mmCIF file of C-alpha atoms in Angstrom:
data_model
loop_
_atom_site.group_PDB
_atom_site.id
_atom_site.type_symbol
_atom_site.label_atom_id
_atom_site.label_comp_id
_atom_site.label_asym_id
_atom_site.label_seq_id
_atom_site.Cartn_x
_atom_site.Cartn_y
_atom_site.Cartn_z
ATOM 1 C CA MET A 26 122.612 79.612 122.597
ATOM 2 C CA ASP A 27 122.383 80.939 126.169
ATOM 3 C CA ALA A 28 119.817 83.579 125.270
ATOM 4 C CA LEU A 29 117.358 80.902 124.204
ATOM 5 C CA ALA A 30 117.346 79.370 127.643
ATOM 6 C CA ASP A 31 116.873 82.809 129.163
ATOM 7 C CA ILE A 32 113.588 83.584 127.416
ATOM 8 C CA ASP A 33 110.871 83.584 130.044
ATOM 9 C CA VAL A 34 109.142 80.213 130.128
ATOM 10 C CA ASP A 35 107.004 80.541 133.253
ATOM 11 C CA ARG A 36 103.699 79.249 131.956
ATOM 12 C CA ARG A 37 102.055 79.980 135.295
ATOM 13 C CA THR A 38 102.125 83.669 134.399
ATOM 14 C CA LEU A 39 100.116 83.033 131.255
ATOM 15 C CA LEU A 40 96.904 84.959 131.128
ATOM 16 C CA LYS A 41 93.561 83.401 130.396
ATOM 17 C CA MET A 42 94.385 83.649 126.704
ATOM 18 C CA THR A 43 91.195 85.493 125.891
ATOM 19 C CA GLY A 44 93.717 87.619 124.030
ATOM 20 C CA ALA A 45 97.321 87.780 123.019
ATOM 21 C CA GLY A 46 99.886 90.440 122.266
ATOM 22 C CA ALA A 47 102.889 91.457 124.284
ATOM 23 C CA ALA A 48 101.342 90.647 127.647
ATOM 24 C CA ALA A 49 98.945 87.797 127.031
ATOM 25 C CA LEU A 50 101.375 85.971 124.758
ATOM 26 C CA GLY A 51 104.427 87.018 126.636
ATOM 27 C CA MET A 52 105.235 84.069 128.808
ATOM 28 C CA MET A 53 105.046 81.223 126.320
ATOM 29 C CA SER A 54 108.003 78.879 125.907
ATOM 30 C CA VAL A 55 110.207 78.832 122.827
ATOM 31 C CA LEU A 56 111.323 75.338 123.756
ATOM 32 C CA ASP A 57 108.222 73.454 122.573
ATOM 33 C CA LEU A 58 108.658 70.506 120.258
ATOM 34 C CA PRO A 59 108.189 71.227 116.535
ATOM 35 C CA ALA A 60 104.794 70.879 114.959
ATOM 36 C CA ALA A 61 104.048 71.014 111.275
ATOM 37 C CA MET A 62 101.950 73.874 109.978
ATOM 38 C CA ALA A 63 101.154 74.804 106.398
ATOM 39 C CA GLN A 64 101.943 78.426 105.680
ATOM 40 C CA ASP A 65 98.927 80.535 104.785
ATOM 41 C CA MET A 66 99.808 82.738 101.827
ATOM 42 C CA SER A 67 96.189 83.450 100.899
ATOM 43 C CA LYS A 68 94.571 86.819 100.286
ATOM 44 C CA GLY A 69 97.628 88.276 98.606
ATOM 45 C CA ALA A 70 100.127 87.948 101.457
ATOM 46 C CA ALA A 71 103.058 90.016 100.166
ATOM 47 C CA ASN A 72 105.171 91.309 103.035
ATOM 48 C CA PHE A 73 108.257 91.615 100.846
ATOM 49 C CA TYR A 74 106.468 93.380 97.997
ATOM 50 C CA THR A 75 108.575 95.634 95.773
ATOM 51 C CA SER A 76 107.528 98.009 93.019
ATOM 52 C CA ASP A 77 109.209 99.023 89.779
ATOM 53 C CA ARG A 78 107.418 102.384 90.136
ATOM 54 C CA VAL A 79 109.189 103.282 93.373
ATOM 55 C CA SER A 80 112.801 104.088 94.268
ATOM 56 C CA LEU A 81 114.262 103.002 97.616
ATOM 57 C CA GLN A 82 117.086 104.724 99.502
ATOM 58 C CA LYS A 83 118.426 103.714 102.908
ATOM 59 C CA VAL A 84 118.748 106.729 105.209
ATOM 60 C CA THR A 85 119.748 107.513 108.783
ATOM 61 C CA PHE A 86 119.139 110.487 111.045
ATOM 62 C CA LYS A 87 119.495 111.445 114.703
ATOM 63 C CA ASN A 88 116.750 111.695 117.294
ATOM 64 C CA GLN A 89 116.850 114.147 120.214
ATOM 65 C CA TYR A 90 118.796 111.603 122.254
ATOM 66 C CA GLN A 91 121.476 111.609 119.533
ATOM 67 C CA MET A 92 120.666 108.014 118.652
ATOM 68 C CA THR A 93 120.781 107.029 114.993
ATOM 69 C CA VAL A 94 117.409 106.031 113.566
ATOM 70 C CA ALA A 95 117.445 103.946 110.384
ATOM 71 C CA GLY A 96 114.852 104.326 107.676
ATOM 72 C CA ASN A 97 113.981 103.322 104.147
ATOM 73 C CA LEU A 98 112.989 106.307 102.026
ATOM 74 C CA PHE A 99 110.583 105.526 99.181
ATOM 75 C CA THR A 100 109.933 107.984 96.367
ATOM 76 C CA PRO A 101 107.803 107.641 93.235
ATOM 77 C CA LYS A 102 110.057 107.364 90.199
ATOM 78 C CA THR A 103 107.981 110.142 88.652
ATOM 79 C CA LEU A 104 108.685 112.470 91.609
ATOM 80 C CA ASP A 105 109.369 116.073 90.660
ATOM 81 C CA ARG A 106 112.146 117.006 93.072
ATOM 82 C CA THR A 107 111.747 120.697 92.283
ATOM 83 C CA SER A 108 108.291 120.739 93.899
ATOM 84 C CA LYS A 109 107.019 119.994 97.394
ATOM 85 C CA THR A 110 105.315 116.617 97.935
ATOM 86 C CA PRO A 111 103.388 115.322 100.980
ATOM 87 C CA ALA A 112 105.102 112.608 103.002
ATOM 88 C CA ILE A 113 104.076 109.694 105.223
ATOM 89 C CA ILE A 114 106.066 107.946 107.971
ATOM 90 C CA VAL A 115 105.326 104.264 108.578
ATOM 91 C CA GLY A 116 106.029 102.433 111.843
ATOM 92 C CA HIS A 117 106.331 98.660 112.160
ATOM 93 C CA PRO A 118 104.551 96.307 114.583
ATOM 94 C CA MET A 119 105.948 95.995 118.105
ATOM 95 C CA GLY A 120 108.839 93.530 118.117
ATOM 96 C CA ALA A 121 109.175 93.684 114.356
ATOM 97 C CA VAL A 122 111.446 95.758 112.104
ATOM 98 C CA LYS A 123 110.796 98.015 109.131
ATOM 99 C CA GLU A 124 111.126 95.082 106.720
ATOM 100 C CA GLN A 125 108.011 93.584 108.286
ATOM 101 C CA SER A 126 104.811 95.326 107.212
ATOM 102 C CA ALA A 127 106.189 98.891 107.291
ATOM 103 C CA ASN A 128 108.097 98.589 104.009
ATOM 104 C CA LEU A 129 104.984 97.179 102.330
ATOM 105 C CA TYR A 130 102.796 100.080 103.459
ATOM 106 C CA ALA A 131 105.475 102.614 102.538
ATOM 107 C CA THR A 132 105.895 101.102 99.069
ATOM 108 C CA LYS A 133 102.173 100.988 98.382
ATOM 109 C CA MET A 134 101.678 104.598 99.484
ATOM 110 C CA ALA A 135 104.656 105.738 97.398
ATOM 111 C CA GLU A 136 102.914 104.170 94.424
ATOM 112 C CA GLN A 137 100.082 106.615 95.187
ATOM 113 C CA GLY A 138 102.450 109.555 94.784
ATOM 114 C CA PHE A 139 103.565 110.191 98.365
ATOM 115 C CA VAL A 140 107.108 110.381 99.644
ATOM 116 C CA THR A 141 107.188 107.710 102.335
ATOM 117 C CA MET A 142 109.614 106.388 104.902
ATOM 118 C CA SER A 143 109.561 103.231 106.994
ATOM 119 C CA ILE A 144 111.607 103.403 110.188
ATOM 120 C CA ASP A 145 113.185 101.018 112.654
ATOM 121 C CA LEU A 146 112.252 101.976 116.184
ATOM 122 C CA PRO A 147 115.311 102.504 118.427
ATOM 123 C CA PHE A 148 116.665 99.259 119.936
ATOM 124 C CA TRP A 149 115.316 97.307 116.947
ATOM 125 C CA GLY A 150 116.529 96.572 113.435
ATOM 126 C CA GLU A 151 119.227 98.893 112.132
ATOM 127 C CA SER A 152 118.533 101.726 114.577
ATOM 128 C CA ASP A 153 120.772 102.499 117.551
ATOM 129 C CA GLY A 154 120.054 101.381 121.089
ATOM 130 C CA GLN A 155 121.557 99.046 123.654
ATOM 131 C CA PRO A 156 120.662 96.552 124.862
ATOM 132 C CA ARG A 157 118.905 95.280 121.790
ATOM 133 C CA ASN A 158 115.142 94.764 122.017
ATOM 134 C CA LEU A 159 114.786 97.177 124.930
ATOM 135 C CA VAL A 160 111.357 98.727 125.555
ATOM 136 C CA SER A 161 111.144 102.515 125.798
ATOM 137 C CA PRO A 162 107.771 103.965 124.741
ATOM 138 C CA ASP A 163 109.017 107.559 124.989
ATOM 139 C CA ILE A 164 111.985 106.897 122.710
ATOM 140 C CA TYR A 165 109.752 104.962 120.312
ATOM 141 C CA ALA A 166 107.419 107.961 120.044
ATOM 142 C CA GLU A 167 110.407 110.292 119.638
ATOM 143 C CA ALA A 168 111.452 108.297 116.559
ATOM 144 C CA PHE A 169 108.354 109.537 114.727
ATOM 145 C CA SER A 170 109.159 113.149 115.562
ATOM 146 C CA ALA A 171 112.769 112.613 114.489
ATOM 147 C CA ALA A 172 111.446 111.222 111.215
ATOM 148 C CA VAL A 173 109.463 114.456 110.780
ATOM 149 C CA ASP A 174 112.694 116.388 111.411
ATOM 150 C CA PHE A 175 114.354 114.458 108.610
ATOM 151 C CA LEU A 176 111.535 114.556 106.081
ATOM 152 C CA GLY A 177 110.673 118.175 106.807
ATOM 153 C CA THR A 178 114.194 119.236 105.855
ATOM 154 C CA ARG A 179 114.187 117.487 102.460
ATOM 155 C CA GLU A 180 113.824 120.021 99.678
ATOM 156 C CA PHE A 181 111.254 117.864 97.858
ATOM 157 C CA VAL A 182 108.982 117.344 100.908
ATOM 158 C CA ASP A 183 106.270 119.760 101.990
ATOM 159 C CA ARG A 184 106.909 120.012 105.729
ATOM 160 C CA ILE A 185 103.368 121.147 106.480
ATOM 161 C CA ARG A 186 101.964 118.004 104.819
ATOM 162 C CA ILE A 187 103.494 115.121 106.768
ATOM 163 C CA GLY A 188 101.397 112.252 108.118
ATOM 164 C CA ALA A 189 102.016 108.850 109.630
ATOM 165 C CA ILE A 190 100.779 105.262 109.652
ATOM 166 C CA GLY A 191 101.321 103.104 112.721
ATOM 167 C CA VAL A 192 100.856 99.351 112.370
ATOM 168 C CA CYS A 193 100.085 97.307 115.507
ATOM 169 C CA GLY A 194 102.149 98.685 118.429
ATOM 170 C CA SER A 195 103.368 101.615 116.350
ATOM 171 C CA GLY A 196 99.780 102.809 116.235
ATOM 172 C CA SER A 197 100.027 103.617 119.931
ATOM 173 C CA PHE A 198 103.511 105.106 119.559
ATOM 174 C CA VAL A 199 102.495 107.464 116.764
ATOM 175 C CA ILE A 200 99.470 108.609 118.763
ATOM 176 C CA SER A 201 101.802 109.336 121.677
ATOM 177 C CA ALA A 202 104.037 111.342 119.327
ATOM 178 C CA ALA A 203 101.175 113.230 117.688
ATOM 179 C CA LYS A 204 99.859 114.492 121.026
ATOM 180 C CA ILE A 205 102.969 116.645 121.405
ATOM 181 C CA ASP A 206 104.042 117.077 117.772
ATOM 182 C CA PRO A 207 101.523 119.047 115.696
ATOM 183 C CA ARG A 208 103.735 118.625 112.636
ATOM 184 C CA LEU A 209 102.141 115.173 112.273
ATOM 185 C CA ARG A 210 99.152 116.455 110.354
ATOM 186 C CA ALA A 211 97.172 113.232 109.789
ATOM 187 C CA ILE A 212 97.369 109.932 111.670
ATOM 188 C CA ALA A 213 96.263 106.471 110.572
ATOM 189 C CA THR A 214 96.563 103.297 112.602
ATOM 190 C CA VAL A 215 96.169 99.733 111.361
ATOM 191 C CA SER A 216 95.556 96.708 113.616
ATOM 192 C CA MET A 217 96.532 98.937 116.505
ATOM 193 C CA TYR A 218 97.699 97.644 119.850
ATOM 194 C CA ASP A 219 97.651 99.932 122.875
ATOM 195 C CA MET A 220 100.899 98.530 124.244
ATOM 196 C CA GLY A 221 100.220 100.051 127.646
ATOM 197 C CA ALA A 222 96.804 98.469 128.125
ATOM 198 C CA ALA A 223 97.952 95.195 126.580
ATOM 199 C CA ASN A 224 100.632 94.852 129.241
ATOM 200 C CA ARG A 225 98.669 96.222 132.200
ATOM 201 C CA ASP A 226 95.410 94.421 131.572
ATOM 202 C CA ALA A 227 95.858 91.997 128.632
ATOM 203 C CA LEU A 228 93.099 91.606 126.086
ATOM 204 C CA GLN A 229 89.563 92.009 127.380
ATOM 205 C CA HIS A 230 91.021 92.958 130.775
ATOM 206 C CA SER A 231 91.859 89.313 131.486
ATOM 207 C CA GLN A 232 94.895 90.073 133.682
ATOM 208 C CA THR A 233 94.421 90.847 137.361
ATOM 209 C CA VAL A 234 96.298 93.496 139.305
ATOM 210 C CA GLU A 235 97.996 90.722 141.283
ATOM 211 C CA GLN A 236 99.230 89.106 138.074
ATOM 212 C CA ARG A 237 100.505 92.485 136.945
ATOM 213 C CA LYS A 238 102.355 92.967 140.214
ATOM 214 C CA ARG A 239 104.040 89.571 139.882
ATOM 215 C CA ILE A 240 105.276 90.477 136.398
ATOM 216 C CA ILE A 241 106.591 93.818 137.674
ATOM 217 C CA ALA A 242 108.331 92.144 140.619
ATOM 218 C CA GLU A 243 110.026 89.593 138.375
ATOM 219 C CA ALA A 244 111.267 92.332 136.047
ATOM 220 C CA ALA A 245 112.595 94.345 138.989
ATOM 221 C CA GLU A 246 114.569 91.359 140.306
ATOM 222 C CA GLN A 247 115.950 90.737 136.814
ATOM 223 C CA ARG A 248 117.455 94.233 136.868
ATOM 224 C CA TYR A 249 119.801 93.076 139.663
ATOM 225 C CA VAL A 250 120.903 90.149 137.510
ATOM 226 C CA GLU A 251 121.690 92.329 134.511
ATOM 227 C CA PHE A 252 123.224 95.140 136.564
ATOM 228 C CA THR A 253 125.747 92.674 137.987
ATOM 229 C CA GLY A 254 126.651 91.266 134.580
ATOM 230 C CA GLY A 255 124.240 88.347 134.401
ATOM 231 C CA GLU A 256 122.490 87.078 131.313
ATOM 232 C CA THR A 257 119.765 89.160 129.709
ATOM 233 C CA LYS A 258 116.337 87.585 129.883
ATOM 234 C CA TYR A 259 113.703 87.982 127.187
ATOM 235 C CA THR A 260 109.928 87.744 127.215
ATOM 236 C CA SER A 261 106.857 88.175 125.058
ATOM 237 C CA GLY A 262 106.903 87.870 121.297
ATOM 238 C CA THR A 263 106.103 84.877 119.139
ATOM 239 C CA VAL A 264 106.744 81.220 119.933
ATOM 240 C CA HIS A 265 109.371 79.439 117.846
ATOM 241 C CA GLN A 266 107.637 76.079 117.676
ATOM 242 C CA LEU A 267 104.038 74.926 117.618
ATOM 243 C CA THR A 268 102.395 72.209 119.641
ATOM 244 C CA ALA A 269 98.930 70.739 119.547
ATOM 245 C CA ASP A 270 97.833 73.127 122.292
ATOM 246 C CA THR A 271 99.369 76.326 120.900
ATOM 247 C CA HIS A 272 96.774 79.076 121.148
ATOM 248 C CA PRO A 273 95.193 80.173 117.827
ATOM 249 C CA ILE A 274 96.398 83.743 118.308
ATOM 250 C CA GLN A 275 99.970 82.541 118.686
ATOM 251 C CA ARG A 276 99.503 80.503 115.510
ATOM 252 C CA GLU A 277 98.385 83.680 113.763
ATOM 253 C CA PHE A 278 101.604 85.449 114.721
ATOM 254 C CA TYR A 279 103.713 82.344 114.037
ATOM 255 C CA ASP A 280 102.472 82.177 110.442
ATOM 256 C CA PHE A 281 103.909 85.644 109.871
ATOM 257 C CA TYR A 282 106.998 85.937 112.078
ATOM 258 C CA ARG A 283 108.288 82.353 111.958
ATOM 259 C CA MET A 284 107.522 81.456 108.353
ATOM 260 C CA PRO A 285 108.936 82.742 105.042
ATOM 261 C CA ARG A 286 105.806 84.869 104.676
ATOM 262 C CA GLY A 287 107.227 87.490 107.060
ATOM 263 C CA GLU A 288 110.306 86.157 108.882
ATOM 264 C CA TYR A 289 113.205 88.608 108.936
ATOM 265 C CA THR A 290 116.324 88.631 111.083
ATOM 266 C CA PRO A 291 118.279 91.917 111.041
ATOM 267 C CA LYS A 292 121.990 91.798 110.293
ATOM 268 C CA GLY A 293 123.890 90.875 113.430
ATOM 269 C CA GLY A 294 120.772 89.572 115.140
ATOM 270 C CA SER A 295 119.575 86.098 116.019
ATOM 271 C CA PRO A 296 116.310 84.483 114.896
ATOM 272 C CA LEU A 297 116.025 83.162 118.447
ATOM 273 C CA LEU A 298 115.527 86.709 119.736
ATOM 274 C CA THR A 299 113.404 88.333 117.032
ATOM 275 C CA THR A 300 110.121 89.738 118.409
ATOM 276 C CA HIS A 301 111.255 89.252 122.046
ATOM 277 C CA PRO A 302 111.773 92.397 124.188
ATOM 278 C CA THR A 303 113.931 92.257 127.276
ATOM 279 C CA LEU A 304 112.005 91.169 130.357
ATOM 280 C CA SER A 305 113.464 93.844 132.613
ATOM 281 C CA SER A 306 112.358 96.655 130.275
ATOM 282 C CA ASN A 307 109.012 95.347 129.053
ATOM 283 C CA VAL A 308 107.292 96.593 132.233
ATOM 284 C CA LYS A 309 107.909 100.152 131.051
ATOM 285 C CA PHE A 310 104.739 99.644 129.046
ATOM 286 C CA MET A 311 102.830 99.546 132.333
ATOM 287 C CA ASN A 312 103.355 103.330 132.561
ATOM 288 C CA PHE A 313 102.374 103.957 128.927
ATOM 289 C CA TYR A 314 98.951 105.593 128.431
ATOM 290 C CA PRO A 315 98.862 106.679 124.768
ATOM 291 C CA PHE A 316 95.120 107.333 124.647
ATOM 292 C CA ASN A 317 95.090 109.797 127.544
ATOM 293 C CA ASP A 318 94.461 113.235 126.003
ATOM 294 C CA ILE A 319 94.068 111.726 122.530
ATOM 295 C CA GLU A 320 91.281 114.261 121.972
ATOM 296 C CA THR A 321 93.897 117.045 121.962
ATOM 297 C CA ILE A 322 95.143 115.821 118.578
ATOM 298 C CA SER A 323 91.979 117.340 117.081
ATOM 299 C CA PRO A 324 91.424 119.106 114.702
ATOM 300 C CA ARG A 325 94.046 116.970 113.026
ATOM 301 C CA PRO A 326 92.268 113.911 111.563
ATOM 302 C CA MET A 327 92.626 110.327 112.733
ATOM 303 C CA LEU A 328 91.780 107.124 110.879
ATOM 304 C CA PHE A 329 91.577 103.784 112.702
ATOM 305 C CA ILE A 330 91.585 100.616 110.575
ATOM 306 C CA ALA A 331 91.135 97.134 111.998
ATOM 307 C CA GLY A 332 89.830 93.744 110.948
ATOM 308 C CA ASP A 333 86.354 92.944 112.180
ATOM 309 C CA GLN A 334 87.714 89.548 113.284
ATOM 310 C CA ALA A 335 90.867 90.957 114.926
ATOM 311 C CA HIS A 336 91.652 89.877 118.476
ATOM 312 C CA SER A 337 92.975 93.426 119.003
ATOM 313 C CA LYS A 338 89.891 95.328 117.838
ATOM 314 C CA GLU A 339 89.164 96.638 121.341
ATOM 315 C CA PHE A 340 92.128 99.034 121.103
ATOM 316 C CA SER A 341 90.925 100.715 117.917
ATOM 317 C CA GLU A 342 87.434 100.946 119.423
ATOM 318 C CA ASP A 343 88.823 102.548 122.588
ATOM 319 C CA ALA A 344 90.955 105.065 120.718
ATOM 320 C CA TYR A 345 88.102 105.997 118.397
ATOM 321 C CA ARG A 346 85.728 106.479 121.317
ATOM 322 C CA ARG A 347 88.146 108.830 123.077
ATOM 323 C CA ALA A 348 89.351 110.783 120.037
ATOM 324 C CA ALA A 349 87.694 114.018 118.962
ATOM 325 C CA GLU A 350 86.497 114.840 115.463
ATOM 326 C CA PRO A 351 87.524 114.493 112.738
ATOM 327 C CA LYS A 352 87.894 110.752 113.184
ATOM 328 C CA GLU A 353 86.890 107.573 111.395
ATOM 329 C CA LEU A 354 86.853 103.893 112.296
ATOM 330 C CA VAL A 355 87.001 101.421 109.406
ATOM 331 C CA TRP A 356 86.350 97.708 109.829
ATOM 332 C CA VAL A 357 87.841 95.373 107.230
ATOM 333 C CA PRO A 358 85.388 92.490 106.747
ATOM 334 C CA GLY A 359 86.795 89.052 107.451
ATOM 335 C CA ALA A 360 90.232 90.310 108.487
ATOM 336 C CA GLY A 361 92.101 89.303 111.608
ATOM 337 C CA HIS A 362 94.882 91.220 113.345
ATOM 338 C CA VAL A 363 97.901 89.913 111.422
ATOM 339 C CA ASP A 364 95.997 89.818 108.122
ATOM 340 C CA LEU A 365 96.446 93.585 107.866
ATOM 341 C CA TYR A 366 100.227 93.286 108.182
ATOM 342 C CA ASP A 367 100.644 92.059 104.618
ATOM 343 C CA ARG A 368 97.535 90.696 102.907
ATOM 344 C CA VAL A 369 97.207 93.196 100.089
ATOM 345 C CA ASP A 370 93.825 91.812 99.023
ATOM 346 C CA LEU A 371 92.453 92.890 102.417
ATOM 347 C CA ILE A 372 94.415 96.033 103.313
ATOM 348 C CA PRO A 373 92.394 99.099 102.225
ATOM 349 C CA PHE A 374 95.228 101.026 100.586
ATOM 350 C CA ASP A 375 92.680 102.982 98.556
ATOM 351 C CA LYS A 376 91.092 104.226 101.783
ATOM 352 C CA LEU A 377 94.491 105.232 103.157
ATOM 353 C CA ALA A 378 95.297 107.080 99.939
ATOM 354 C CA ARG A 379 92.002 108.995 100.041
ATOM 355 C CA PHE A 380 92.507 109.860 103.697
ATOM 356 C CA PHE A 381 95.973 111.323 103.188
ATOM 357 C CA ASN A 382 95.087 112.999 99.903
ATOM 358 C CA GLN A 383 92.191 114.716 101.654
ATOM 359 C CA HIS A 384 93.946 115.761 104.833
ATOM 360 C CA LEU A 385 97.573 116.391 103.956
ATOM 361 C CA THR A 386 96.789 119.860 102.665
ATOM 362 C CA ALA A 387 98.251 123.190 103.552
#
């Protein structure tokens, strides 16, 4: 497939690998030779969890750009549709789709009595947007507000009691949305990535300004290629094969995205392109500063959850430091970044339930 050859393989642009994520992992080859790896299904890994206590309905709605956003609406089977119930929107990790992590969180919170909805960010999954896998932080944030539009007009949802959970990259997108949408009454993030900082600086600020400029220059030149009808080039995301020298953080993502534990290819998509944003658009994250003015979300409450072993913990620490009260930072002992995508024995669903039960009040 031509697209496979077009995924960025310039290893010289690799960062020091003190971290990973969209920037630090971005330039790894998908052409490595296969390497065997036993899948880790420990600690209750259950990405595709379903519940006989919850009903699922596929829904769609328009955002302000008149793009169709796709969602999965979860309701407790005991829901009284003649009364108003609090609701929670759940956003998936960057490069993923709603079937990866978001559905699990939405199902578990629906079991706690909430109306919940997982969404596909525009350009991903079943939502509109061309080209596929394009990066647009503003449109990603808008998807959360559009989800509020939808939920707030359901007769069984209390529109003044709507909250949101953002997993990984969606943590930064929901913060961006909440700064200008006070209808998001309570915000929780899990294993959050600040997608702006991750691309500008990489983890632990391991990327230099000169490295950043080279990435930006390459993306700018690629725009000429695509504008004149050339092949789309992809970057970032998770490697497709392992080698003896594959970085441990890439192995962590591989175990989820490239194994039956969490692998999911949307209808009409290709497994060769899942998790990979387009190279020419990924630099839009360089202008994304979700934590600027985060304190203005107050007095609406914020909850930051991360594993105490997570390679991404610096982002939750940064957001918590900048946010105003009420705020809380919860460390999950022994958990890494990807662990909190789907390991139900580690994810503190009880803490999330208490948080939203306490704060989603009139």
